[in-house]
Amino acid sequence: MFRSRSWFGGGWGRPKNPHSLEHLKYLYNVLSRNQTVSEHNRGLLVETLRSIAEILIWGDQNDSSVFDFFLEKNMLSFFLKIMRQRSGGSSFVCVQLLQTLNILFENIRNETSLYYLLSNNHVNSIIVHKFDFSDEEVMAYYISFLKTLSLKLNAHTIHFFYNEHTNDFPLYTEAIKFFNHPESMVRIAVRTLTLNVYKVEDASMLAFIRDRTAAPYFSNIVWFIGKHIMELDACVRNDADHQSHNRLSDLVAEHLDHLHYLNDILCLNITDLNHVLTDHLLHKLLIPLYICSLAASTSAAQTTRRRTTDAVAKMLAQHSATPDGSPKMETGNGKVSCVVALFLLSQVFLIISHSPLVQTLAWIVLKTDRSIFEKGVDKLLQYYENDVKRRESSTTEDSATPNTDIDSKSSTESISELRSNVTDEEKQRLATETPSTGEHPFLDAVYGALDCAENDYVALFALSLFYAMANNKGVTADVIEQVLRPKKTFTPKTPSQKDVKYTYNVHLVDKLLNIAACSCQPSCRVRLVTLELALKLFVQLVTCDGKNILLDGHAALIDAAKTQSTALLRNFYKSEEIFLDMFEHEYCDMSKGSLNVEWLCMDSAILLPPTGTPMTGIDFTKRLPCGEVERAKRAIRVFFLVRNAVLTLNGELETQLPLTNPQSCVQIDQALDLNNSDLIACTVTWKDGTKMRRFLVIDVLQLILVEPDTKRLGWGVAKLVGFLQDIEVTGDKDDSRCLHITIHRPISGATANRVPLLNAKFVFDDNIRCMAAKQRLSKGRLKARQKKMQHIARLLDIPGQSGPPSPAFVGSGLYASRNPGRGLRETRPLFCPNKVPGFAAPRRESSPGIIHRADPAKHARDGVSPNRLANLKKEERDKSRSRDSSSSRAKSREGSPRMPRPRSEEIPLELIKKASNSCLDMAPKISIVPRPQTPKIEVASTSGGPTTSSQSQAETAKELAVSEETSFIADELRGASKKKGLIETI
Amino acid sequence: MSYAYLFKYIIIGDTGVGKSCLLLQFTDKRFQPVHDLTIGVEFGARMITIDSKQIKLQIWDTAGQEAFRSITRSYYRGAAGALLVYDITRRETFNHLTTWLDDARQHSNSNMVIMLIGNKSDLESRREVKKEEGEAFAREHGLVFMETSAKTAANVEEAFINTAKEIYEKIQEGVFDINNEANGIKIGPQHSPTNPSLPGAGGSGGSQGSGCC
């Protein structure tokens, strides 16, 4: 505004050096000559104040005499004089003045200087000065000034701000007046300041806060939160059509801000403050508004409601007697809807972990029975307190049965018991549930919300609440045990052995499994997120001591859900390319991490009734599917979720997914033994014109561009690796030696936009090589995809795909089945080529001239990436002996290792493969020297199938031998250490 | 002082990377330290001109408040732009960028414009983070990148103004809901929300502000 330097132009004897004592003296003169602010001098004053800030900081860091002069002349008093004037343009000067003070307090390093600045009480006078707060700019600078000061608070400086004798603390009391300022940054600054104040451990100051300000300030907060959630509730009620999503999301975010703020205060662990705050929250907000809204809809609560309201009113009357006449909470006006109440309570349990608060809340929700409830709200707390006392006394009196009185209270809880003997792990069903009756109004309301008959709108919140409660660190085990956590009791049977009895909440598990079963129906109204959360909670509920304590009936139900989810997905299994990509994408997306419930409850979108349309901008998992593609997507997810839950319950690891095992893939900069591999020389031209000479190697799953290894002849270093399934190849109309190849990045789920890994022109030596490359690439792509589709088919138990379940997934699970295979080697029958759809043999008919690609044995090896090579030997031998179709090639390999142009119709570039130095029939075509990692061989065998005996594997293997998927079974243990590093080209 | 829009910025990054110095340098150009003077401030406002509209920038430094989750959360949410600052002479400040960015993305509204700033570009001899690394990080995470020096004022104007330009473009595209003040954007007092294309009051020409505070 007043940057013009001409103010300094008139030679008032201004010293040349702006950083000197002389300059400050000059500025002092300017100030003393311009004590009245006017239109004419305000620019000069602003410039002067600005300079003062600069020179003082310079002085603080370089020359103490500068600061002495400032204090000696009492220059802060000039500041006060200036700001007290109400003349035209004074707000401009005020802004600069506040900024100068900000700079001063922010940058001063010398503690003594700081103390001097604070010592004469001018700062407090500035704090209490009534600025023109309607000016947005003044407000912002003022609140920043207060915030800056609060950052300087410590055990020493606090005494400059808090005056024990006058019981005065303007910094704090002035700031909290702006607690509810419409400007969000101002509100944040106030909160920051209060937290900075509480953080200072000064007993008398904290006593002042508690006695003089806590009641009004906290009840203000509580009142505003209450008012706020009434708005939120109205917004939800009136917006079935998702019209005011922005407003709703603001309201939710604001509520979260409040809760986080309260939590930050509680986390400072100031006993007195926490007590007052907890008290306010429980009495005025959480119990009357949040919890009581849960049961408000039940008919039995009608009468209670009036009583509750009365009780609240009475309570409020008592509280309004507190100093400063705190505003009254309007809970009497009504309740919020059950949806909102569940949502808000979930947030409370997710964010706040202050034990006295959450413990009380959890107890009231879970344990309150009808009789207490009907006595009114204020009795709830009383009963809780009595219960605590009783428990304390009972534990001291009778430590042998610590939980008896809780048990008696919750005896109406549905309980099923499982007794397992520690010594022999035998499980026995002992008791069955008693049906839950309406004895616990709040808990029953939450149970009731889990009903997904119509949709899962409320169920999602009920699940979040249960989950949040069960995982809150402030809630002790005895409150949630049996309801939300499995319960373990020891009953001594004989002196030598003890019975361990596991029980869990059968009623709740019933409900959860019902949600799971619902989700697996084709046209259900359960969203993915609800299913995921239900399964998450379910696993928690029935897992104790690292194993599941599931009753047989429930185990059957979850298995049925798994079967059902598989059947559901089978409907969508199709040979369309997009299915494979979707499948992999969804898996990738899901494996990025399981559901974060806290983040879920930050999303206001779930507060509105579930919808299907993506046009709302709601996440896919948080809405219903729209259209066939999304239904397929959903079915894939349901399949993964249920599968994962079952695996977790059984303590198993996933061995069949992902479809590609990264361990088995060639990595960039890996050195590969390419002796006897098919190499196609080419020049790769990138879009930017750079050219590189490379050799193209086509592996089973991957396309590899190598450059010769300078260290070893015949070896190459991988410079670019892409998955065959992700390539696009087009010829060049003008140049028959050219191919345009695009390799997309593998699906990662992370980025929405898959920038191609490579998009370049490949120039080959002649058109034959070019044609060969093209055919092999497109075949390779097709095969890689077929391979994966077959794997999915096996996962889905689709009959006719590959018969018995095969371990031939493209991943690490192979290790397990591989080992016993050695013994089978000699007895293994020959291939049975045309069994698998998409298998190479039929292709050959349609596209002659690519015999080298139509090799069933290799096809089968596709799935065996980590150890393909080792398997090869046997296959090649079999093939050469018994298969006419491949005999010529096999012979040529064995007979003429270096023959550049094989005869017959084979593509010339299908180079001869023969083991030159190997004692085996057929040597690896490429050996990868695994540089960074050591080969992972036997580790996987446990994860692969711990329960499979070698015999059953042998049987499986025999079966498999019928199909051509088997080659890898005939594995050689002695080659094991090499296997990892070996690959073979197609 | 009337304006067409007010944009709220926050400055984030490790301590000591020069956040408050950048802020002061931008809002108050006179503090060009000739001597070895480190001086900063936590809040500042300045008017700039974009597309011949007066736009006020309010910049809030979040330093010293990281301990309180509620505070950082709210700051992020209330801002339309964020300057994510690291110190090119201290590798660890660069390494922490991901954490800052994750935090920002989690708490802010999705439209918030984030500008990556490598500060202290005047200390070339002590450089630990190459400019290319900053560029690569920015590209990978979809940020705008710039190296600045709060000391020599190099690129400081550009950093703040380019961020404002991007926010302004988003408003023109209708991405930002300008009627929702929670997004960190406010419409000036005389400017009706229904007619955001109303010419700015000042119109002092030039795409950059004529330097007022």
PDB file of C-alpha atoms in Angstrom, chain A residues 467-657:
ATOM      1  CA  TYR A 467     -15.632 -51.409  15.443  1.00  0.00           C
ATOM      2  CA  ALA A 468     -14.591 -48.074  16.891  1.00  0.00           C
ATOM      3  CA  MET A 469     -15.625 -49.118  20.391  1.00  0.00           C
ATOM      4  CA  ALA A 470     -13.865 -52.454  20.159  1.00  0.00           C
ATOM      5  CA  ASN A 471     -10.649 -50.805  19.024  1.00  0.00           C
ATOM      6  CA  ASN A 472     -10.607 -47.764  21.277  1.00  0.00           C
ATOM      7  CA  LYS A 473      -7.581 -47.809  23.535  1.00  0.00           C
ATOM      8  CA  GLY A 474      -9.399 -46.008  26.313  1.00  0.00           C
ATOM      9  CA  VAL A 475     -12.082 -48.657  26.671  1.00  0.00           C
ATOM     10  CA  THR A 476     -10.993 -51.450  28.954  1.00  0.00           C
ATOM     11  CA  ALA A 477     -11.448 -55.066  28.098  1.00  0.00           C
ATOM     12  CA  ASP A 478     -14.012 -55.796  30.785  1.00  0.00           C
ATOM     13  CA  VAL A 479     -16.552 -53.454  29.207  1.00  0.00           C
ATOM     14  CA  ILE A 480     -16.375 -54.784  25.697  1.00  0.00           C
ATOM     15  CA  GLU A 481     -15.526 -58.369  26.486  1.00  0.00           C
ATOM     16  CA  GLN A 482     -18.189 -60.810  25.426  1.00  0.00           C
ATOM     17  CA  VAL A 483     -20.012 -58.159  23.450  1.00  0.00           C
ATOM     18  CA  LEU A 484     -17.297 -56.946  21.118  1.00  0.00           C
ATOM     19  CA  ARG A 485     -14.379 -59.134  21.952  1.00  0.00           C
ATOM     20  CA  PRO A 486     -14.120 -62.832  22.569  1.00  0.00           C
ATOM     21  CA  LYS A 487     -14.024 -63.772  26.191  1.00  0.00           C
ATOM     22  CA  LYS A 488     -11.678 -66.237  27.714  1.00  0.00           C
ATOM     23  CA  THR A 489     -12.319 -67.739  31.092  1.00  0.00           C
ATOM     24  CA  PHE A 490     -10.326 -70.278  33.020  1.00  0.00           C
ATOM     25  CA  THR A 491     -12.116 -72.812  35.090  1.00  0.00           C
ATOM     26  CA  PRO A 492      -9.875 -75.100  37.042  1.00  0.00           C
ATOM     27  CA  LYS A 493     -11.000 -78.664  36.569  1.00  0.00           C
ATOM     28  CA  THR A 494      -8.360 -80.637  38.303  1.00  0.00           C
ATOM     29  CA  PRO A 495      -5.236 -79.290  39.918  1.00  0.00           C
ATOM     30  CA  SER A 496      -3.183 -80.308  36.930  1.00  0.00           C
ATOM     31  CA  GLN A 497      -5.291 -78.987  34.124  1.00  0.00           C
ATOM     32  CA  LYS A 498      -7.415 -75.994  33.486  1.00  0.00           C
ATOM     33  CA  ASP A 499     -10.252 -75.564  31.107  1.00  0.00           C
ATOM     34  CA  VAL A 500     -10.123 -72.590  28.844  1.00  0.00           C
ATOM     35  CA  LYS A 501     -13.497 -71.459  27.802  1.00  0.00           C
ATOM     36  CA  TYR A 502     -13.890 -69.170  24.817  1.00  0.00           C
ATOM     37  CA  THR A 503     -17.113 -67.397  24.211  1.00  0.00           C
ATOM     38  CA  TYR A 504     -18.167 -64.787  21.772  1.00  0.00           C
ATOM     39  CA  ASN A 505     -21.223 -62.757  20.945  1.00  0.00           C
ATOM     40  CA  VAL A 506     -23.232 -65.213  18.915  1.00  0.00           C
ATOM     41  CA  HIS A 507     -26.053 -62.814  18.308  1.00  0.00           C
ATOM     42  CA  LEU A 508     -23.771 -60.237  16.749  1.00  0.00           C
ATOM     43  CA  VAL A 509     -21.920 -62.817  14.680  1.00  0.00           C
ATOM     44  CA  ASP A 510     -25.267 -64.035  13.365  1.00  0.00           C
ATOM     45  CA  LYS A 511     -26.012 -60.525  12.248  1.00  0.00           C
ATOM     46  CA  LEU A 512     -22.621 -60.055  10.638  1.00  0.00           C
ATOM     47  CA  LEU A 513     -22.791 -63.328   8.759  1.00  0.00           C
ATOM     48  CA  ASN A 514     -26.198 -62.359   7.607  1.00  0.00           C
ATOM     49  CA  ILE A 515     -24.712 -59.231   6.073  1.00  0.00           C
ATOM     50  CA  ALA A 516     -22.032 -61.334   4.417  1.00  0.00           C
ATOM     51  CA  ALA A 517     -24.583 -63.755   3.045  1.00  0.00           C
ATOM     52  CA  CYS A 518     -26.683 -60.863   1.755  1.00  0.00           C
ATOM     53  CA  SER A 519     -23.700 -59.338  -0.007  1.00  0.00           C
ATOM     54  CA  CYS A 520     -23.151 -62.468  -2.029  1.00  0.00           C
ATOM     55  CA  GLN A 521     -26.589 -62.336  -3.570  1.00  0.00           C
ATOM     56  CA  PRO A 522     -26.707 -61.041  -7.131  1.00  0.00           C
ATOM     57  CA  SER A 523     -29.019 -58.120  -6.556  1.00  0.00           C
ATOM     58  CA  CYS A 524     -28.296 -57.131  -3.028  1.00  0.00           C
ATOM     59  CA  ARG A 525     -28.314 -53.692  -1.550  1.00  0.00           C
ATOM     60  CA  VAL A 526     -25.220 -54.022   0.572  1.00  0.00           C
ATOM     61  CA  ARG A 527     -22.317 -51.805  -0.305  1.00  0.00           C
ATOM     62  CA  LEU A 528     -18.797 -53.142  -0.487  1.00  0.00           C
ATOM     63  CA  VAL A 529     -17.618 -51.016   2.362  1.00  0.00           C
ATOM     64  CA  THR A 530     -20.309 -52.464   4.616  1.00  0.00           C
ATOM     65  CA  LEU A 531     -19.265 -55.980   3.729  1.00  0.00           C
ATOM     66  CA  GLU A 532     -15.616 -55.215   4.333  1.00  0.00           C
ATOM     67  CA  LEU A 533     -16.307 -53.682   7.700  1.00  0.00           C
ATOM     68  CA  ALA A 534     -18.664 -56.496   8.704  1.00  0.00           C
ATOM     69  CA  LEU A 535     -16.008 -59.067   7.851  1.00  0.00           C
ATOM     70  CA  LYS A 536     -13.326 -57.105   9.648  1.00  0.00           C
ATOM     71  CA  LEU A 537     -15.418 -56.962  12.788  1.00  0.00           C
ATOM     72  CA  PHE A 538     -16.421 -60.582  12.403  1.00  0.00           C
ATOM     73  CA  VAL A 539     -12.812 -61.754  12.273  1.00  0.00           C
ATOM     74  CA  GLN A 540     -12.028 -59.723  15.385  1.00  0.00           C
ATOM     75  CA  LEU A 541     -15.017 -61.089  17.222  1.00  0.00           C
ATOM     76  CA  VAL A 542     -14.137 -64.714  16.747  1.00  0.00           C
ATOM     77  CA  THR A 543     -10.361 -64.620  16.934  1.00  0.00           C
ATOM     78  CA  CYS A 544      -8.780 -65.233  20.278  1.00  0.00           C
ATOM     79  CA  ASP A 545      -5.211 -66.214  21.069  1.00  0.00           C
ATOM     80  CA  GLY A 546      -4.376 -66.241  17.397  1.00  0.00           C
ATOM     81  CA  LYS A 547      -6.931 -68.810  16.370  1.00  0.00           C
ATOM     82  CA  ASN A 548     -10.569 -68.747  15.527  1.00  0.00           C
ATOM     83  CA  ILE A 549     -13.069 -69.992  18.027  1.00  0.00           C
ATOM     84  CA  LEU A 550     -15.862 -70.174  15.541  1.00  0.00           C
ATOM     85  CA  LEU A 551     -18.776 -72.473  16.237  1.00  0.00           C
ATOM     86  CA  ASP A 552     -19.427 -75.104  13.620  1.00  0.00           C
ATOM     87  CA  GLY A 553     -22.654 -73.490  12.548  1.00  0.00           C
ATOM     88  CA  HIS A 554     -20.974 -70.178  11.932  1.00  0.00           C
ATOM     89  CA  ALA A 555     -18.050 -71.808  10.195  1.00  0.00           C
ATOM     90  CA  ALA A 556     -20.497 -73.432   7.818  1.00  0.00           C
ATOM     91  CA  LEU A 557     -22.150 -70.069   7.198  1.00  0.00           C
ATOM     92  CA  ILE A 558     -18.956 -68.282   6.269  1.00  0.00           C
ATOM     93  CA  ASP A 559     -17.978 -71.159   4.024  1.00  0.00           C
ATOM     94  CA  ALA A 560     -21.351 -70.935   2.372  1.00  0.00           C
ATOM     95  CA  ALA A 561     -20.774 -67.244   1.841  1.00  0.00           C
ATOM     96  CA  LYS A 562     -17.488 -68.028   0.198  1.00  0.00           C
ATOM     97  CA  THR A 563     -19.094 -70.553  -2.124  1.00  0.00           C
ATOM     98  CA  GLN A 564     -21.812 -68.076  -2.900  1.00  0.00           C
ATOM     99  CA  SER A 565     -19.377 -65.269  -3.659  1.00  0.00           C
ATOM    100  CA  THR A 566     -17.464 -67.586  -5.986  1.00  0.00           C
ATOM    101  CA  ALA A 567     -20.672 -68.531  -7.745  1.00  0.00           C
ATOM    102  CA  LEU A 568     -21.563 -64.867  -8.053  1.00  0.00           C
ATOM    103  CA  LEU A 569     -18.288 -64.049  -9.716  1.00  0.00           C
ATOM    104  CA  ARG A 570     -18.536 -67.032 -12.035  1.00  0.00           C
ATOM    105  CA  ASN A 571     -21.436 -65.305 -13.711  1.00  0.00           C
ATOM    106  CA  PHE A 572     -19.134 -62.542 -14.769  1.00  0.00           C
ATOM    107  CA  TYR A 573     -16.218 -64.664 -15.819  1.00  0.00           C
ATOM    108  CA  LYS A 574     -15.862 -64.092 -19.493  1.00  0.00           C
ATOM    109  CA  SER A 575     -13.176 -64.196 -22.021  1.00  0.00           C
ATOM    110  CA  GLU A 576     -13.394 -60.515 -22.687  1.00  0.00           C
ATOM    111  CA  GLU A 577     -10.090 -58.893 -22.142  1.00  0.00           C
ATOM    112  CA  ILE A 578     -11.415 -56.339 -19.742  1.00  0.00           C
ATOM    113  CA  PHE A 579     -12.282 -58.982 -17.171  1.00  0.00           C
ATOM    114  CA  LEU A 580      -8.660 -59.877 -16.600  1.00  0.00           C
ATOM    115  CA  ASP A 581      -7.644 -56.254 -16.309  1.00  0.00           C
ATOM    116  CA  MET A 582     -10.476 -55.568 -13.916  1.00  0.00           C
ATOM    117  CA  PHE A 583      -9.607 -58.584 -11.854  1.00  0.00           C
ATOM    118  CA  GLU A 584      -5.995 -57.556 -11.517  1.00  0.00           C
ATOM    119  CA  HIS A 585      -6.843 -53.931 -10.977  1.00  0.00           C
ATOM    120  CA  GLU A 586      -9.290 -54.715  -8.208  1.00  0.00           C
ATOM    121  CA  TYR A 587      -6.833 -57.023  -6.525  1.00  0.00           C
ATOM    122  CA  CYS A 588      -4.175 -54.378  -6.681  1.00  0.00           C
ATOM    123  CA  ASP A 589      -6.530 -51.774  -5.340  1.00  0.00           C
ATOM    124  CA  MET A 590      -7.573 -53.968  -2.462  1.00  0.00           C
ATOM    125  CA  SER A 591      -4.103 -55.038  -1.503  1.00  0.00           C
ATOM    126  CA  LYS A 592      -3.106 -51.437  -0.996  1.00  0.00           C
ATOM    127  CA  GLY A 593      -4.477 -51.736   2.467  1.00  0.00           C
ATOM    128  CA  SER A 594      -7.547 -52.671   4.314  1.00  0.00           C
ATOM    129  CA  LEU A 595     -10.334 -50.321   5.163  1.00  0.00           C
ATOM    130  CA  ASN A 596      -9.418 -47.420   7.409  1.00  0.00           C
ATOM    131  CA  VAL A 597     -12.500 -46.889   9.511  1.00  0.00           C
ATOM    132  CA  GLU A 598     -11.401 -43.492  10.722  1.00  0.00           C
ATOM    133  CA  TRP A 599     -11.128 -42.268   7.161  1.00  0.00           C
ATOM    134  CA  LEU A 600     -14.425 -43.876   6.354  1.00  0.00           C
ATOM    135  CA  CYS A 601     -16.093 -41.891   9.095  1.00  0.00           C
ATOM    136  CA  MET A 602     -14.610 -38.685   7.740  1.00  0.00           C
ATOM    137  CA  ASP A 603     -16.593 -39.077   4.579  1.00  0.00           C
ATOM    138  CA  SER A 604     -19.852 -37.234   4.705  1.00  0.00           C
ATOM    139  CA  ALA A 605     -21.084 -39.023   1.588  1.00  0.00           C
ATOM    140  CA  ILE A 606     -22.039 -42.070   3.614  1.00  0.00           C
ATOM    141  CA  LEU A 607     -24.448 -39.985   5.660  1.00  0.00           C
ATOM    142  CA  LEU A 608     -26.849 -39.774   2.767  1.00  0.00           C
ATOM    143  CA  PRO A 609     -28.970 -42.749   1.772  1.00  0.00           C
ATOM    144  CA  PRO A 610     -27.013 -45.230  -0.358  1.00  0.00           C
ATOM    145  CA  THR A 611     -27.215 -44.584  -4.020  1.00  0.00           C
ATOM    146  CA  GLY A 612     -25.986 -46.278  -7.135  1.00  0.00           C
ATOM    147  CA  THR A 613     -25.177 -43.464  -9.432  1.00  0.00           C
ATOM    148  CA  PRO A 614     -21.534 -42.557  -9.868  1.00  0.00           C
ATOM    149  CA  MET A 615     -22.620 -39.057 -10.759  1.00  0.00           C
ATOM    150  CA  THR A 616     -22.703 -38.202  -7.077  1.00  0.00           C
ATOM    151  CA  GLY A 617     -18.931 -38.525  -7.061  1.00  0.00           C
ATOM    152  CA  ILE A 618     -19.131 -41.073  -4.277  1.00  0.00           C
ATOM    153  CA  ASP A 619     -16.423 -43.731  -4.136  1.00  0.00           C
ATOM    154  CA  PHE A 620     -17.291 -47.012  -5.764  1.00  0.00           C
ATOM    155  CA  THR A 621     -17.011 -48.975  -2.534  1.00  0.00           C
ATOM    156  CA  LYS A 622     -19.367 -46.584  -0.799  1.00  0.00           C
ATOM    157  CA  ARG A 623     -22.198 -46.862  -3.260  1.00  0.00           C
ATOM    158  CA  LEU A 624     -24.082 -49.549  -5.095  1.00  0.00           C
ATOM    159  CA  PRO A 625     -22.898 -50.718  -8.495  1.00  0.00           C
ATOM    160  CA  CYS A 626     -24.286 -49.032 -11.561  1.00  0.00           C
ATOM    161  CA  GLY A 627     -24.409 -51.063 -14.734  1.00  0.00           C
ATOM    162  CA  GLU A 628     -23.045 -54.423 -15.731  1.00  0.00           C
ATOM    163  CA  VAL A 629     -19.358 -53.548 -15.594  1.00  0.00           C
ATOM    164  CA  GLU A 630     -19.656 -52.225 -12.079  1.00  0.00           C
ATOM    165  CA  ARG A 631     -21.614 -55.270 -11.023  1.00  0.00           C
ATOM    166  CA  ALA A 632     -18.746 -57.395 -12.273  1.00  0.00           C
ATOM    167  CA  LYS A 633     -16.345 -55.178 -10.421  1.00  0.00           C
ATOM    168  CA  ARG A 634     -18.376 -55.551  -7.292  1.00  0.00           C
ATOM    169  CA  ALA A 635     -18.549 -59.335  -7.654  1.00  0.00           C
ATOM    170  CA  ILE A 636     -14.756 -59.431  -7.952  1.00  0.00           C
ATOM    171  CA  ARG A 637     -14.394 -57.415  -4.788  1.00  0.00           C
ATOM    172  CA  VAL A 638     -16.900 -59.483  -2.848  1.00  0.00           C
ATOM    173  CA  PHE A 639     -14.996 -62.567  -3.893  1.00  0.00           C
ATOM    174  CA  PHE A 640     -11.699 -61.115  -2.669  1.00  0.00           C
ATOM    175  CA  LEU A 641     -13.164 -59.860   0.578  1.00  0.00           C
ATOM    176  CA  VAL A 642     -14.808 -63.108   1.567  1.00  0.00           C
ATOM    177  CA  ARG A 643     -11.830 -65.116   0.392  1.00  0.00           C
ATOM    178  CA  ASN A 644      -9.518 -62.981   2.442  1.00  0.00           C
ATOM    179  CA  ALA A 645     -11.704 -63.251   5.538  1.00  0.00           C
ATOM    180  CA  VAL A 646     -11.790 -67.029   5.301  1.00  0.00           C
ATOM    181  CA  LEU A 647      -8.037 -67.198   4.825  1.00  0.00           C
ATOM    182  CA  THR A 648      -7.466 -64.950   7.812  1.00  0.00           C
ATOM    183  CA  LEU A 649      -9.794 -66.990   9.979  1.00  0.00           C
ATOM    184  CA  ASN A 650      -7.959 -70.157   9.111  1.00  0.00           C
ATOM    185  CA  GLY A 651      -4.630 -68.514   9.662  1.00  0.00           C
ATOM    186  CA  GLU A 652      -3.598 -69.135   6.084  1.00  0.00           C
ATOM    187  CA  LEU A 653      -1.641 -66.971   3.751  1.00  0.00           C
ATOM    188  CA  GLU A 654      -2.759 -66.078   0.267  1.00  0.00           C
ATOM    189  CA  THR A 655      -0.838 -68.259  -2.157  1.00  0.00           C
ATOM    190  CA  GLN A 656      -2.897 -67.925  -5.301  1.00  0.00           C
ATOM    191  CA  LEU A 657      -2.898 -64.198  -5.756  1.00  0.00           C
TER     192      LEU A 657
END
